Amino acid sequence: MRDLGALGTRWLGVGLAAIIAVVTVSLALTGDLDLYINPDSSWFAVSMAVLLLAGAAASFALPLGAEAEHGHDHGPPPSEPAPGPRRRDPEPVPDASAAPEASGVSTLQEADARPTSRAQARAAREAAAIPQPPREHVTPDEPHSSEADPHDARPPAHPHHAHPLALAASITGGAIASGVVLLTLVLPATSLSAEMALARDVGVTPLFAGQDAVTLAASGDTSTFGIGEWATVFATSTSPETFDGQEVTLTGFVAPTDDGFGLTRLVITHCVIDAQPASVPIASGQAAPEAGQWVEVSGTVRAASDGTLTVDAAEVTAIDEPEDPYEY
């Protein structure tokens, strides 16, 4: 049972991590890793995956159960006292022939302590004959009885039994984690759907570029602009008339609105977890395509009297989802 638990611990740690590393490397080799992370971070992800695989291979040199070792020693257990009564030394008997000065009693005090009658002398002899309690003697190889070593005060060892609920939770969590990771081996690489992108839209335009993008757009150099950059320009420009009349060609999927549709694209900063939708409003004289349909729009940027910017579409062409559906 102990070996089974150690095997499960290693599977949930090294095993699942190694599978994720294998999937990462395979996605990089097939060119699909860009569907999940920013291409600028691919080298880091692949490097860490290779390093993890090397560590997983090295883990086979460790015996099962080595993960549970503390890495330090608590010292030897306290020695038990020998059975049987302990040796006791009798109380030393003072030498009656010792000089009064040697015993620390002056001659005058000794004279005062002498019995003055036979009865007192007999009582003194009887008192001297009463045995004194022997003093306990501890041999060097026996532990001290008065004070115990605080380092030796440890609770007795006992087998550890996990609570049934905790054990059930661990097994359930491990099974779910294993299932999710194993699915990455069999499911094909895919991008986030348009429906998920629309669900992430909170109605506020995220700023995917800084003021430099607005300045660059005002200069007329917008050849590299995607939907993310144009969405920033449309949302932050203080001189919308500057952009009136600029020709644009953009690719995205359709998000229907009341007066046309929004051309939308997911923008990734680091990975798909932080992907956010960017959108620019499209004014078209024809019916809006179906929601989620990928289209290519060619048109002209127009500034309305209230300062809002839109793209007046001259041509809207339905296309298939591009190989790289994100912007970065």
Short mmCIF file of C-alpha atoms in Angstrom, two decimals:
data_model
loop_
_atom_site.label_atom_id
_atom_site.label_comp_id
_atom_site.label_asym_id
_atom_site.label_seq_id
_atom_site.Cartn_x
_atom_site.Cartn_y
_atom_site.Cartn_z
CA MET A 1 0.00 0.00 0.00
CA ARG A 2 2.87 2.33 0.80
CA ASP A 3 4.52 1.66 -2.57
CA LEU A 4 1.20 2.32 -4.31
CA GLY A 5 0.89 5.70 -2.59
CA ALA A 6 4.47 6.61 -3.53
CA LEU A 7 3.78 5.62 -7.13
CA GLY A 8 0.66 7.81 -7.18
CA THR A 9 2.59 10.77 -5.78
CA ARG A 10 5.25 10.42 -8.45
CA TRP A 11 2.64 10.10 -11.19
CA LEU A 12 0.80 13.25 -10.11
CA GLY A 13 4.08 15.16 -9.93
CA VAL A 14 6.73 14.04 -12.38
CA GLY A 15 4.41 11.97 -14.58
CA LEU A 16 1.84 14.65 -15.43
CA ALA A 17 4.51 17.34 -15.76
CA ALA A 18 6.43 15.16 -18.22
CA ILE A 19 3.30 14.65 -20.33
CA ILE A 20 2.70 18.41 -20.49
CA ALA A 21 6.34 18.90 -21.51
CA VAL A 22 5.98 16.32 -24.30
CA VAL A 23 2.83 18.05 -25.56
CA THR A 24 4.58 21.44 -25.49
CA VAL A 25 7.53 20.19 -27.54
CA SER A 26 5.26 18.41 -30.04
CA LEU A 27 3.15 21.56 -30.52
CA ALA A 28 6.31 23.56 -31.15
CA LEU A 29 7.50 21.05 -33.76
CA THR A 30 4.16 21.11 -35.59
CA GLY A 31 3.85 24.92 -35.43
CA ASP A 32 0.69 24.82 -33.31
CA LEU A 33 2.20 26.24 -30.13
CA ASP A 34 1.23 29.74 -31.30
CA LEU A 35 -2.40 28.75 -30.74
CA TYR A 36 -1.76 28.80 -27.00
CA ILE A 37 1.04 31.26 -26.23
CA ASN A 38 2.57 34.40 -27.69
CA PRO A 39 5.22 33.43 -30.29
CA ASP A 40 7.72 35.68 -28.49
CA SER A 41 7.50 33.33 -25.49
CA SER A 42 7.77 30.06 -27.41
CA TRP A 43 11.52 29.70 -26.89
CA PHE A 44 11.08 29.97 -23.12
CA ALA A 45 8.26 27.42 -23.02
CA VAL A 46 10.22 24.92 -25.11
CA SER A 47 13.38 25.40 -23.04
CA MET A 48 11.52 24.76 -19.81
CA ALA A 49 9.83 21.70 -21.32
CA VAL A 50 13.18 20.18 -22.31
CA LEU A 51 14.59 20.92 -18.86
CA LEU A 52 11.57 19.28 -17.24
CA LEU A 53 11.96 16.16 -19.37
CA ALA A 54 15.58 15.90 -18.28
CA GLY A 55 14.51 16.16 -14.64
CA ALA A 56 11.80 13.55 -15.17
CA ALA A 57 14.35 11.14 -16.62
CA ALA A 58 16.69 11.76 -13.67
CA SER A 59 13.87 11.04 -11.20
CA PHE A 60 13.96 7.35 -12.15
CA ALA A 61 17.23 7.11 -10.21
CA LEU A 62 15.35 7.83 -6.96
CA PRO A 63 13.66 4.95 -5.14
CA LEU A 64 9.91 5.03 -4.63
CA GLY A 65 8.99 6.88 -1.46
CA ALA A 66 12.05 9.13 -1.49
CA GLU A 67 9.71 12.13 -1.90
CA ALA A 68 8.44 11.61 1.66
CA GLU A 69 11.86 11.79 3.33
CA HIS A 70 12.46 14.79 5.58
CA GLY A 71 16.08 15.29 4.64
CA HIS A 72 17.22 15.56 8.27
CA ASP A 73 17.62 13.29 11.32
CA HIS A 74 15.93 13.64 14.68
CA GLY A 75 18.71 11.78 16.51
CA PRO A 76 18.66 8.39 18.24
CA PRO A 77 15.72 7.47 20.47
CA PRO A 78 16.19 7.86 24.23
CA SER A 79 17.69 4.85 26.00
CA GLU A 80 15.43 2.99 28.37
CA PRO A 81 16.54 2.46 31.99
CA ALA A 82 17.58 -1.07 32.90
CA PRO A 83 14.86 -3.14 34.60
CA GLY A 84 15.05 -3.86 38.30
CA PRO A 85 15.74 -1.70 41.36
CA ARG A 86 18.43 0.90 41.13
CA ARG A 87 21.51 0.72 43.29
CA ARG A 88 21.44 2.97 46.29
CA ASP A 89 24.41 4.05 48.35
CA PRO A 90 23.95 4.19 52.14
CA GLU A 91 24.26 7.51 53.85
CA PRO A 92 27.83 7.97 55.13
CA VAL A 93 28.18 7.46 58.89
CA PRO A 94 30.14 10.21 60.61
CA ASP A 95 33.30 9.13 62.40
CA ALA A 96 32.77 9.43 66.14
CA SER A 97 36.50 9.59 66.71
CA ALA A 98 36.90 12.63 64.51
CA ALA A 99 38.06 15.72 66.25
CA PRO A 100 35.45 18.31 67.03
CA GLU A 101 37.28 20.80 64.91
CA ALA A 102 37.23 18.42 61.90
CA SER A 103 33.47 17.96 62.13
CA GLY A 104 32.88 21.68 62.20
CA VAL A 105 31.47 21.71 65.81
CA SER A 106 33.21 23.75 68.43
CA THR A 107 34.13 22.32 71.81
CA LEU A 108 31.60 24.52 73.53
CA GLN A 109 28.80 23.45 71.21
CA GLU A 110 29.74 19.77 71.72
CA ALA A 111 29.58 20.22 75.43
CA ASP A 112 26.16 21.79 75.22
CA ALA A 113 24.93 18.90 73.02
CA ARG A 114 25.97 16.13 75.50
CA PRO A 115 23.10 14.42 77.31
CA THR A 116 22.74 15.39 80.93
CA SER A 117 20.99 12.20 82.09
CA ARG A 118 20.82 8.50 81.35
CA ALA A 119 17.38 8.86 79.80
CA GLN A 120 18.60 11.50 77.41
CA ALA A 121 21.63 9.41 76.52
CA ARG A 122 19.44 6.36 75.82
CA ALA A 123 17.12 8.49 73.63
CA ALA A 124 20.08 9.79 71.70
CA ARG A 125 21.37 6.26 71.07
CA GLU A 126 17.94 5.09 69.87
CA ALA A 127 17.66 8.08 67.53
CA ALA A 128 21.06 7.31 66.08
CA ALA A 129 20.01 3.68 65.52
CA ILE A 130 17.02 4.66 63.30
CA PRO A 131 18.08 3.96 59.68
CA GLN A 132 18.08 6.97 57.35
CA PRO A 133 16.51 6.66 53.89
CA PRO A 134 19.20 5.67 51.45
CA ARG A 135 20.24 8.20 48.83
CA GLU A 136 19.55 7.27 45.24
CA HIS A 137 22.66 6.63 43.26
CA VAL A 138 22.59 6.90 39.49
CA THR A 139 25.28 5.17 37.55
CA PRO A 140 26.82 6.96 34.56
CA ASP A 141 25.19 4.59 32.09
CA GLU A 142 21.70 5.30 33.47
CA PRO A 143 19.61 8.34 32.43
CA HIS A 144 18.94 11.12 34.93
CA SER A 145 15.72 10.63 36.86
CA SER A 146 15.27 14.23 37.96
CA GLU A 147 15.38 16.01 34.62
CA ALA A 148 14.74 14.57 31.19
CA ASP A 149 16.55 15.69 28.10
CA PRO A 150 14.14 17.94 26.20
CA HIS A 151 15.52 16.65 22.89
CA ASP A 152 14.44 13.15 23.84
CA ALA A 153 10.86 14.16 24.59
CA ARG A 154 9.17 12.94 21.44
CA PRO A 155 5.73 11.46 21.02
CA PRO A 156 5.68 7.74 20.46
CA ALA A 157 5.70 6.62 16.88
CA HIS A 158 2.36 5.50 15.53
CA PRO A 159 1.09 4.68 12.06
CA HIS A 160 -0.54 7.57 10.17
CA HIS A 161 -3.96 6.93 8.70
CA ALA A 162 -5.48 9.48 6.31
CA HIS A 163 -9.02 10.63 6.95
CA PRO A 164 -11.48 8.91 4.58
CA LEU A 165 -12.75 12.24 3.21
CA ALA A 166 -9.22 13.52 2.61
CA LEU A 167 -8.28 10.27 0.91
CA ALA A 168 -11.37 10.42 -1.31
CA ALA A 169 -10.65 14.06 -2.22
CA SER A 170 -7.05 13.21 -3.12
CA ILE A 171 -8.09 10.32 -5.34
CA THR A 172 -10.80 12.38 -7.05
CA GLY A 173 -8.51 15.34 -7.65
CA GLY A 174 -5.76 13.10 -8.97
CA ALA A 175 -8.16 11.36 -11.35
CA ILE A 176 -9.46 14.70 -12.70
CA ALA A 177 -5.95 16.09 -13.16
CA SER A 178 -4.82 12.91 -14.90
CA GLY A 179 -7.84 12.94 -17.21
CA VAL A 180 -7.31 16.58 -18.24
CA VAL A 181 -3.61 16.06 -18.96
CA LEU A 182 -4.18 12.81 -20.86
CA LEU A 183 -6.78 14.53 -23.04
CA THR A 184 -4.07 16.85 -24.34
CA LEU A 185 -2.43 13.81 -25.92
CA VAL A 186 -5.46 12.82 -27.99
CA LEU A 187 -7.35 16.06 -28.70
CA PRO A 188 -6.25 18.08 -31.76
CA ALA A 189 -4.82 21.57 -31.34
CA THR A 190 -7.53 24.19 -31.74
CA SER A 191 -7.99 27.91 -31.24
CA LEU A 192 -10.45 29.69 -28.99
CA SER A 193 -13.86 29.86 -30.62
CA ALA A 194 -15.59 33.06 -31.66
CA GLU A 195 -18.34 32.28 -29.18
CA MET A 196 -15.83 32.24 -26.34
CA ALA A 197 -14.35 35.51 -27.56
CA LEU A 198 -17.78 37.14 -27.57
CA ALA A 199 -18.42 35.80 -24.08
CA ARG A 200 -15.25 37.55 -22.88
CA ASP A 201 -16.40 40.89 -24.24
CA VAL A 202 -17.26 43.12 -21.27
CA GLY A 203 -18.31 46.13 -23.36
CA VAL A 204 -15.18 48.16 -22.59
CA THR A 205 -12.43 48.45 -25.20
CA PRO A 206 -9.13 47.12 -23.79
CA LEU A 207 -6.09 49.22 -24.64
CA PHE A 208 -3.68 46.97 -26.52
CA ALA A 209 -1.27 49.74 -27.54
CA GLY A 210 0.06 52.93 -26.04
CA GLN A 211 0.13 56.54 -27.17
CA ASP A 212 2.88 55.71 -29.65
CA ALA A 213 0.38 53.70 -31.70
CA VAL A 214 -1.96 56.69 -31.88
CA THR A 215 0.94 58.93 -32.92
CA LEU A 216 2.03 56.42 -35.56
CA ALA A 217 -1.51 56.18 -36.92
CA ALA A 218 -1.75 59.97 -37.13
CA SER A 219 1.39 60.01 -39.29
CA GLY A 220 -0.32 57.73 -41.79
CA ASP A 221 1.88 54.64 -41.28
CA THR A 222 -0.77 52.04 -40.45
CA SER A 223 0.38 49.25 -42.75
CA THR A 224 1.15 46.95 -39.81
CA PHE A 225 -1.92 47.84 -37.79
CA GLY A 226 -4.32 45.09 -36.84
CA ILE A 227 -7.66 45.25 -35.11
CA GLY A 228 -5.99 45.63 -31.71
CA GLU A 229 -4.09 48.78 -32.72
CA TRP A 230 -7.07 50.30 -34.50
CA ALA A 231 -9.33 49.58 -31.54
CA THR A 232 -6.89 51.54 -29.34
CA VAL A 233 -6.83 54.44 -31.81
CA PHE A 234 -10.62 54.51 -32.06
CA ALA A 235 -10.96 54.54 -28.26
CA THR A 236 -8.25 57.06 -27.30
CA SER A 237 -7.81 59.49 -30.18
CA THR A 238 -8.43 63.12 -29.23
CA SER A 239 -8.30 64.26 -32.88
CA PRO A 240 -10.49 61.78 -34.78
CA GLU A 241 -10.53 63.96 -37.88
CA THR A 242 -6.85 63.11 -38.33
CA PHE A 243 -7.76 59.57 -39.34
CA ASP A 244 -10.70 60.42 -41.55
CA GLY A 245 -10.20 58.98 -45.02
CA GLN A 246 -7.51 56.38 -44.21
CA GLU A 247 -7.85 53.14 -46.16
CA VAL A 248 -7.81 49.90 -44.13
CA THR A 249 -8.01 46.17 -44.80
CA LEU A 250 -8.70 44.09 -41.71
CA THR A 251 -9.48 40.46 -40.95
CA GLY A 252 -11.61 39.20 -38.07
CA PHE A 253 -14.86 37.51 -37.14
CA VAL A 254 -18.28 39.08 -36.96
CA ALA A 255 -19.88 40.30 -33.74
CA PRO A 256 -23.35 41.69 -34.59
CA THR A 257 -24.36 45.15 -33.31
CA ASP A 258 -27.48 47.31 -33.64
CA ASP A 259 -26.13 49.42 -36.53
CA GLY A 260 -23.85 47.01 -38.36
CA PHE A 261 -21.31 44.66 -36.83
CA GLY A 262 -18.05 44.71 -34.99
CA LEU A 263 -14.98 43.21 -36.61
CA THR A 264 -13.38 41.29 -33.75
CA ARG A 265 -10.12 39.51 -33.04
CA LEU A 266 -8.62 37.98 -29.91
CA VAL A 267 -5.41 39.67 -28.76
CA ILE A 268 -2.94 37.64 -26.68
CA THR A 269 -0.38 39.23 -24.38
CA HIS A 270 1.23 36.07 -22.97
CA CYS A 271 -1.08 33.09 -23.52
CA VAL A 272 -4.69 32.21 -24.30
CA ILE A 273 -5.63 32.65 -20.65
CA ASP A 274 -5.23 36.43 -20.95
CA ALA A 275 -6.73 36.66 -24.47
CA GLN A 276 -9.14 39.60 -24.80
CA PRO A 277 -11.35 40.59 -27.74
CA ALA A 278 -10.58 43.77 -29.68
CA SER A 279 -13.21 45.17 -32.02
CA VAL A 280 -13.73 48.04 -34.46
CA PRO A 281 -17.19 49.14 -35.64
CA ILE A 282 -18.03 48.39 -39.29
CA ALA A 283 -20.71 50.30 -41.21
CA SER A 284 -21.96 48.34 -44.19
CA GLY A 285 -24.84 48.84 -46.58
CA GLN A 286 -25.40 45.08 -46.81
CA ALA A 287 -26.73 42.62 -44.30
CA ALA A 288 -24.29 41.64 -41.59
CA PRO A 289 -22.78 38.16 -41.95
CA GLU A 290 -23.55 35.44 -39.46
CA ALA A 291 -22.11 35.88 -35.97
CA GLY A 292 -18.71 34.24 -35.67
CA GLN A 293 -18.10 34.20 -39.44
CA TRP A 294 -14.57 35.18 -40.42
CA VAL A 295 -14.47 38.01 -42.95
CA GLU A 296 -12.02 40.36 -44.63
CA VAL A 297 -13.15 43.97 -44.66
CA SER A 298 -11.79 46.66 -46.97
CA GLY A 299 -12.96 50.21 -46.38
CA THR A 300 -12.26 53.74 -45.20
CA VAL A 301 -12.05 55.20 -41.71
CA ARG A 302 -14.72 57.84 -41.17
CA ALA A 303 -15.09 60.35 -38.33
CA ALA A 304 -18.66 61.15 -37.29
CA SER A 305 -19.81 64.56 -36.11
CA ASP A 306 -19.70 63.39 -32.51
CA GLY A 307 -16.04 62.33 -32.85
CA THR A 308 -16.58 58.57 -33.07
CA LEU A 309 -14.64 56.59 -35.65
CA THR A 310 -16.03 53.78 -37.81
CA VAL A 311 -14.91 51.82 -40.84
CA ASP A 312 -17.12 52.41 -43.88
CA ALA A 313 -16.91 49.00 -45.54
CA ALA A 314 -16.55 48.93 -49.30
CA GLU A 315 -16.18 45.15 -49.47
CA VAL A 316 -16.90 42.35 -47.00
CA THR A 317 -15.62 38.91 -48.01
CA ALA A 318 -16.29 35.70 -46.09
CA ILE A 319 -13.14 33.64 -45.49
CA ASP A 320 -12.05 30.60 -43.53
CA GLU A 321 -10.45 30.97 -40.13
CA PRO A 322 -6.77 31.88 -40.66
CA GLU A 323 -4.01 29.58 -39.48
CA ASP A 324 -3.06 32.14 -36.85
CA PRO A 325 -6.38 33.51 -35.59
CA TYR A 326 -4.90 35.76 -32.90
CA GLU A 327 -3.12 39.07 -32.73
CA TYR A 328 -0.25 39.65 -30.32
#
